[in-house]
Tab-separated table of C-alpha atoms and ligand atoms in Angstrom:
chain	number	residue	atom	x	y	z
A	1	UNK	CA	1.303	-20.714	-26.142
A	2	UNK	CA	4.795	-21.973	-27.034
A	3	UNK	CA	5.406	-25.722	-27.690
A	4	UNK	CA	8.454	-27.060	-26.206
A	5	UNK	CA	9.015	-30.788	-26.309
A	6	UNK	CA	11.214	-32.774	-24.009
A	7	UNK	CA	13.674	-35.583	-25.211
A	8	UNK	CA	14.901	-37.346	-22.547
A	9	UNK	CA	17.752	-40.333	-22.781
A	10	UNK	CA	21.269	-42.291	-22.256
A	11	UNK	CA	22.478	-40.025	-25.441
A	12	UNK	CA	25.487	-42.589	-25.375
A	13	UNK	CA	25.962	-41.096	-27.977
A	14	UNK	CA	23.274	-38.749	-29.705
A	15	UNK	CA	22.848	-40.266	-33.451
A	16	UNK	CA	21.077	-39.374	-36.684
A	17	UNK	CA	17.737	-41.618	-35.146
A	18	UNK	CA	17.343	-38.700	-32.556
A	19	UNK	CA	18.188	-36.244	-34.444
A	20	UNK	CA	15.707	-37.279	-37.360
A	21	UNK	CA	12.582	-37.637	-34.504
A	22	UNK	CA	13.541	-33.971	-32.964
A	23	UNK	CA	13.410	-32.659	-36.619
A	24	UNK	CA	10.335	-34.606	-37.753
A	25	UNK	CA	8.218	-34.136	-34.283
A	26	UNK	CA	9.023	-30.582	-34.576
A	27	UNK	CA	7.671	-29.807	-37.504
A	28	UNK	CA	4.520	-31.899	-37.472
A	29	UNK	CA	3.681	-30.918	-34.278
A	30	UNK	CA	4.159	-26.863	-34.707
A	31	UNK	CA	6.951	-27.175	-32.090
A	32	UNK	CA	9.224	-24.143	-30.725
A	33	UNK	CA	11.712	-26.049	-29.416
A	34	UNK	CA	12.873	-29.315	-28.726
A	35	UNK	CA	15.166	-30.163	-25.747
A	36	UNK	CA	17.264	-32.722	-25.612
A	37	UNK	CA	17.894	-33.779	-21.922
A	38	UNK	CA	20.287	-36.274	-21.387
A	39	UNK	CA	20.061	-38.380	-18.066
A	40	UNK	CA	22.369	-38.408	-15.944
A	41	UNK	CA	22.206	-42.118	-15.088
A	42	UNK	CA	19.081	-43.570	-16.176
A	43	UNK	CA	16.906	-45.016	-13.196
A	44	UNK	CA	16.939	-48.359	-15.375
A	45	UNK	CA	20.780	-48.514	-16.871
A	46	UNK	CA	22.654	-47.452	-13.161
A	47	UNK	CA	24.285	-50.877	-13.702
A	48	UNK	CA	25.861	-50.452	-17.224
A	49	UNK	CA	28.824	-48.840	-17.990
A	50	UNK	CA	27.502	-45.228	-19.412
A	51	UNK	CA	29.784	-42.647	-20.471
A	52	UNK	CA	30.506	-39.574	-18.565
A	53	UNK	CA	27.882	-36.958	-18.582
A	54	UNK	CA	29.758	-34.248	-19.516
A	55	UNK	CA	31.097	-36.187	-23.150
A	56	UNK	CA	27.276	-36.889	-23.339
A	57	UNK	CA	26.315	-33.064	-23.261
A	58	UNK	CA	29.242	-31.934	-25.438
A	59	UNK	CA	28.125	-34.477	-28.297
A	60	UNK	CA	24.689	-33.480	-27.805
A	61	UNK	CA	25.736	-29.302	-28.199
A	62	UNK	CA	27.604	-30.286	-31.559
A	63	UNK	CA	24.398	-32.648	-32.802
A	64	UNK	CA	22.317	-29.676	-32.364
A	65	UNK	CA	24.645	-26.455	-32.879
A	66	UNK	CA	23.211	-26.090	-36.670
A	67	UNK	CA	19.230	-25.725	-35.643
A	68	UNK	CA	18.574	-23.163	-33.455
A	69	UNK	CA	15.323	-24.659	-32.514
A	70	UNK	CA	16.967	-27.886	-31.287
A	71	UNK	CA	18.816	-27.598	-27.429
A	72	UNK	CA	20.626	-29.340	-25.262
A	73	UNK	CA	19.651	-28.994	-21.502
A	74	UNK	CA	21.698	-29.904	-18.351
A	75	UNK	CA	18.585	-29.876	-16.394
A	76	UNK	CA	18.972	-33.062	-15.387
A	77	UNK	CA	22.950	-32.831	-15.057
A	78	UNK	CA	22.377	-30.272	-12.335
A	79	UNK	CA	19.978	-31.320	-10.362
A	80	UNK	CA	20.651	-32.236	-6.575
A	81	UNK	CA	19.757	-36.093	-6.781
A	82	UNK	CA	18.941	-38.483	-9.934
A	83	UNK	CA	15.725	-36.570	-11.382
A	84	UNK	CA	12.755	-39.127	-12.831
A	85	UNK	CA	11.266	-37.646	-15.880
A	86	UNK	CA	8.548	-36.918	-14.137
A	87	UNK	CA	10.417	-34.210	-11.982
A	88	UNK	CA	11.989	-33.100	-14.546
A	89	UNK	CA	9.202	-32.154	-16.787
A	90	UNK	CA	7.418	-29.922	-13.321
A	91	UNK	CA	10.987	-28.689	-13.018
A	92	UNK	CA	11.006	-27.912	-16.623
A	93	UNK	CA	7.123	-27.023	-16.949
A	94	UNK	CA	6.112	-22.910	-17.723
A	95	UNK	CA	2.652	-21.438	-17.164
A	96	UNK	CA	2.964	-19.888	-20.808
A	97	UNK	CA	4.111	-23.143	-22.414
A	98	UNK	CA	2.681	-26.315	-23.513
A	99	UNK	CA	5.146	-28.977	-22.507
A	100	UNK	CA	5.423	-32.449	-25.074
A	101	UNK	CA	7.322	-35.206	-23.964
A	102	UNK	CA	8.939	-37.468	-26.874
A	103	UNK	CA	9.692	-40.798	-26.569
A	104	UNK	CA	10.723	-43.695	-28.658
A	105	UNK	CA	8.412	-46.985	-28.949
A	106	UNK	CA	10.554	-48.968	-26.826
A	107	UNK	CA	10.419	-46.724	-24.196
A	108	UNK	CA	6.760	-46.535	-24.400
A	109	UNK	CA	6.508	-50.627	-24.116
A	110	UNK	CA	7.871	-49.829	-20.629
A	111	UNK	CA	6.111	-46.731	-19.657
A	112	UNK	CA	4.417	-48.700	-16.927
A	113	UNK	CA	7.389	-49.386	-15.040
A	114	UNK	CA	8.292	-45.538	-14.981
A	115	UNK	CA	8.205	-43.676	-11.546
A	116	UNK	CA	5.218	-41.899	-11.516
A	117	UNK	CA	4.099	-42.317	-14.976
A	118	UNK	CA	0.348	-41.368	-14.472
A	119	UNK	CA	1.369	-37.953	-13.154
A	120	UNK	CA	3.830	-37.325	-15.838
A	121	UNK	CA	1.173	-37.642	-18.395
A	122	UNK	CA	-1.237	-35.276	-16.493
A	123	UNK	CA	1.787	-32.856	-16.785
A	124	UNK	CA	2.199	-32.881	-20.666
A	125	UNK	CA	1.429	-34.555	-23.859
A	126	UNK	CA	3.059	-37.637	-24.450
A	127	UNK	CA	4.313	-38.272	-28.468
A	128	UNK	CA	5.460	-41.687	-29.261
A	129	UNK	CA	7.797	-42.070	-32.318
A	130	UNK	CA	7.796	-45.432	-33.876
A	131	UNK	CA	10.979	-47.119	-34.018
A	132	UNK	CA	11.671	-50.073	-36.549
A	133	UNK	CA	11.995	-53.419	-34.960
A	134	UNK	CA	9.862	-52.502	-32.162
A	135	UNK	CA	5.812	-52.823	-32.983
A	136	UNK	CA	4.079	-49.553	-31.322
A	137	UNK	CA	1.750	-51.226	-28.555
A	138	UNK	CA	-1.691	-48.743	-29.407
A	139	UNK	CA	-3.534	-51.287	-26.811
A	140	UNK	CA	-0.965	-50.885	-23.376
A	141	UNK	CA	-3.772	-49.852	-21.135
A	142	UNK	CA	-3.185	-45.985	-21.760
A	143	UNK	CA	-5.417	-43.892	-23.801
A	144	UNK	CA	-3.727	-42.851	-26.767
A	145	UNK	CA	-4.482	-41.633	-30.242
A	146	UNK	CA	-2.448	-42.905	-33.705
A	147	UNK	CA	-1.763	-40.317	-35.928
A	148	UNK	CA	0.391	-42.429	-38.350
A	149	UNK	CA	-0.497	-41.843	-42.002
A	150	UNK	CA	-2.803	-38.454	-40.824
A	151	UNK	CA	-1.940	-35.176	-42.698
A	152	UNK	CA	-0.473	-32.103	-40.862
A	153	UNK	CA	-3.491	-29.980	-40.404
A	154	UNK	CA	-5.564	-32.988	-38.990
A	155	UNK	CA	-2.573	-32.938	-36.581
A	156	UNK	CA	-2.923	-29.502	-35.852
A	157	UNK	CA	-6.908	-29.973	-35.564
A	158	UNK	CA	-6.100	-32.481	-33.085
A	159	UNK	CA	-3.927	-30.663	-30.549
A	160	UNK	CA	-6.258	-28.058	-30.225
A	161	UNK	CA	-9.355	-30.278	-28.790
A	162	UNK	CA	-9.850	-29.207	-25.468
A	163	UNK	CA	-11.027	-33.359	-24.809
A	164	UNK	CA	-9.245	-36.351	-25.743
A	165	UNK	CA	-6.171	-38.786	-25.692
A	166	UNK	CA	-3.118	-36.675	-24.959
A	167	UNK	CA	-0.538	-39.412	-25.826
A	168	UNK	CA	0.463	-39.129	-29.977
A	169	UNK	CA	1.549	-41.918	-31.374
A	170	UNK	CA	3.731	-41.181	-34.988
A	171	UNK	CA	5.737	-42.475	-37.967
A	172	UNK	CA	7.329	-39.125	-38.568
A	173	UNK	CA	10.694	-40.684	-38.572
A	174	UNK	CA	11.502	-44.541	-39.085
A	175	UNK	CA	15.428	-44.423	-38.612
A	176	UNK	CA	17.054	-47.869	-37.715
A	177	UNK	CA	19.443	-46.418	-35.398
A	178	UNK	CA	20.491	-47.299	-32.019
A	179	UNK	CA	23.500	-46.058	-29.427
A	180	UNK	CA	24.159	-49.765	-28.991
A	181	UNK	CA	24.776	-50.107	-33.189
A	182	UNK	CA	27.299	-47.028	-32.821
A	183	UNK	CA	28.848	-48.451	-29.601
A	184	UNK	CA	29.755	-51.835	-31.944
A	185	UNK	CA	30.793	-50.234	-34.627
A	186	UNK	CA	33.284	-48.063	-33.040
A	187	UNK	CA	34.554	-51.239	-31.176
A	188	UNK	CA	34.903	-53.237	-34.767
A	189	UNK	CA	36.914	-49.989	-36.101
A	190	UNK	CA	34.000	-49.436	-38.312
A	191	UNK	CA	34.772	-45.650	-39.546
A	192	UNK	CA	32.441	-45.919	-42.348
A	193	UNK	CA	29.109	-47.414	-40.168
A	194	UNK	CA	29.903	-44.512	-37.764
A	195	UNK	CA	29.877	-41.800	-40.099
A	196	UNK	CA	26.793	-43.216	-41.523
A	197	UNK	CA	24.992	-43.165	-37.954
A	198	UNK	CA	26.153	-39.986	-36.382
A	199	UNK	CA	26.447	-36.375	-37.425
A	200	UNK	CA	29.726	-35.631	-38.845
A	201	UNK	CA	31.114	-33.332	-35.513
A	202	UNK	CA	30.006	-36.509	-33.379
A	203	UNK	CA	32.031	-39.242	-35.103
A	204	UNK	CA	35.164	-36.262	-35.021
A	205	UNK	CA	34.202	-36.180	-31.754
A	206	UNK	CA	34.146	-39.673	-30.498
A	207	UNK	CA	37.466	-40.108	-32.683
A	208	UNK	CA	39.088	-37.967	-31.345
A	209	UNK	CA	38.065	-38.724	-27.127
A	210	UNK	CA	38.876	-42.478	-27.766
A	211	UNK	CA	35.079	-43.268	-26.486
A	212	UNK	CA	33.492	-46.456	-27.092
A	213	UNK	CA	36.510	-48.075	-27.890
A	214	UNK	CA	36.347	-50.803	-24.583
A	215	UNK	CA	33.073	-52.240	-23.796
B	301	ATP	P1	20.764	-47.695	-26.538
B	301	ATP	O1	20.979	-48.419	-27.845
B	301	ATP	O2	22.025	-47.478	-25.748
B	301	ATP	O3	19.652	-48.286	-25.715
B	301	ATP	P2	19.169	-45.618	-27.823
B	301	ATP	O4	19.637	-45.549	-29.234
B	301	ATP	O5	17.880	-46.334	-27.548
B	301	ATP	O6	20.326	-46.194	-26.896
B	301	ATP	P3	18.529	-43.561	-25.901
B	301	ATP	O7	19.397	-42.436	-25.494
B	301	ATP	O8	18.325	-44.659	-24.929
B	301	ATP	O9	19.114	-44.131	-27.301
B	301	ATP	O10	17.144	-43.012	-26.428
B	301	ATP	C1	16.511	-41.856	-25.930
B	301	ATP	C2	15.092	-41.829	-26.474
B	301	ATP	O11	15.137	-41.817	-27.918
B	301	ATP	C3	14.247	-43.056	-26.116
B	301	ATP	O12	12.909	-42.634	-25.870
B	301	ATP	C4	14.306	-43.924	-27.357
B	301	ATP	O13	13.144	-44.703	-27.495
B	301	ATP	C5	14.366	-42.866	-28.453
B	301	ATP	N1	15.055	-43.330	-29.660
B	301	ATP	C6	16.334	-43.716	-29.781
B	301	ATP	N2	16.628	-44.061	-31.036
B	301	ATP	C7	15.499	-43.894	-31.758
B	301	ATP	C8	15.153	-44.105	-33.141
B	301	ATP	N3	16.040	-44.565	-34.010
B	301	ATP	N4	13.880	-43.808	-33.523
B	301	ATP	C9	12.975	-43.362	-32.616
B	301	ATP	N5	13.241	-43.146	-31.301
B	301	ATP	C10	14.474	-43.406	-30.879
C-alpha cells in the first residue's frame, strides 16, 4: 500500500520548520508522499488577518518544487464550503493507500476541540511532531504511542501491527520555527532572520509581493 501523509495548516507562510517535519516524517515513516494542504481559513483563525490563499499555495509550490515526493494540494482551496480536516482526509482517503495525518504538538494540545476528531483518527494514523517550546502531552486522554529516541526499523515494526495505538508521537525534527517569527521579522525589515527561516524562493517571494509587511 502507498503511504501518503497529510499536512494540513495556515502556511502563512510555509518555513524551513515544515519543511524539515515533511522531510523527516517521510523518511522515518517509509512515506510516498507528503501533502501539504493549506486551509483555506482555519475553523480556529477566521478572525485574524490571514493572507490570501492563492499567495499561500504559490509559496507552498516553490517550498516544495525541489522534492518530488513533497506536494502542494488545493484540496481544501476548492472545496464548496470551509472543509474540517476531517472531511478532508475522506475526501482525500484511497482504498489502495494508507492515509497519515501530521501534525505539530501544539496542534495536538488542542486536538480535542477539533470537529470530529474521533472520526478523523478512525480514518488514518495520526503522527505528532514535537515542536520546541511546546511539551508533547503523551497523557491527553487519546491512546498514543512515543516513538522518540526508537530506531527506524522498530518504526517500521510498529506500523505494521495489525493492533495498537495509531497516533505516533516523534522528535524527527526539533526546528524552532513559527509563521508568527517570519511575520515579525519581515515587519522589523529583518532580511537576514527571514532568509534564515524560509527557503530561499519564499523570502524572494514574499520580497517581492510586499506580504507581511502591515500587521
Ligand atoms: P503560526 O505561527 O501563524 O501559528 P505555524 O508556524 O504554527 O503558524 P501552521 O501553518 O499553523 O504554522 O502549522 C501547520 C502545522 O505545522 C501545525 O500542525 C503545526 O503544529 C505544525 N508546525 C508548524 N511549525 C512547526 C515546527 N517548527 N515544528 C513542528 N511542527 C510545526
Amino acid at each position: 500500500m502507498r503511504r501518503i501523509a497529510i499536512y494540513g495548516g495556515t502556511f502563512d507562510p510555509v518555513h524551513n520548520g515544515h519543511v524539515e517535519v515533511a522531510r523527516q516524517v517521510r523518511q522515518l515513516f517509509e512515506l510516498d508522499e507528503v501533502i501539504f494542504v493549506p486551509a483555506c481559513v482555519p475553523p480556529h483563525k477566521r478572525n485574524a488577518n490571514i493572507t490570501s490563499a492563492f499567495h499561500r499555495f504559490a509559496m507552498l509550490a516553490l517550498a516544495t518544487e525541489v522534492d518530488q515526493r513533497l506536494l502542494a494540494s488545493t484540496a481544501e482551496l476548492d472545496a464548496p464550503q470551509l472543509p474540517y480536516a476531517v472531511d478532508t482526509v475522506a475526501r482525500m482517503k484511497r482504498e489502495d493507500e494508507r492515509l497519515f495525518f501530521l501534525i505539530g504538538s501544539d496542534s495536538w494540545a488542542e486536538i480535542r476541540t477539533w470537529y470530529e476528531w474521533p472520526r478523523l483518527l478512525t480514518m488514518c494514523d495520526l503522527i505528532v511532531v514535537t515542536r520546541p517550546g511546546y511539551e508533547v502531552d503523551s497523557h491527553n486522554g487519546i491512546d498514543s504511542i512515543d516513538i522518540r529516541g526508537m530506531d527506524k526499523s522498530r518504526v517500521a515494526d510498529l506500523l505494521i501491527r495489525e493492533t495498537g495505538p495509531r497516533v505516533f508521537l516523534t522528535d524527527a525534527a526539533l526546528v524552532a520555527v513559527s509563521a508568527t517569527k517570519i511575520r515579525a521579522a519581515v515587519q522589523l525589515g529583518d532580511r537576514e532572520s527571514l532568509e534564515a527561516m524560509v527557503p530561499p524562493a519564499v523570502a524572494s517571494y514574499i520580497e517581492k509581493y510586499g506580504l507581511y509587511k502591515t500587521e
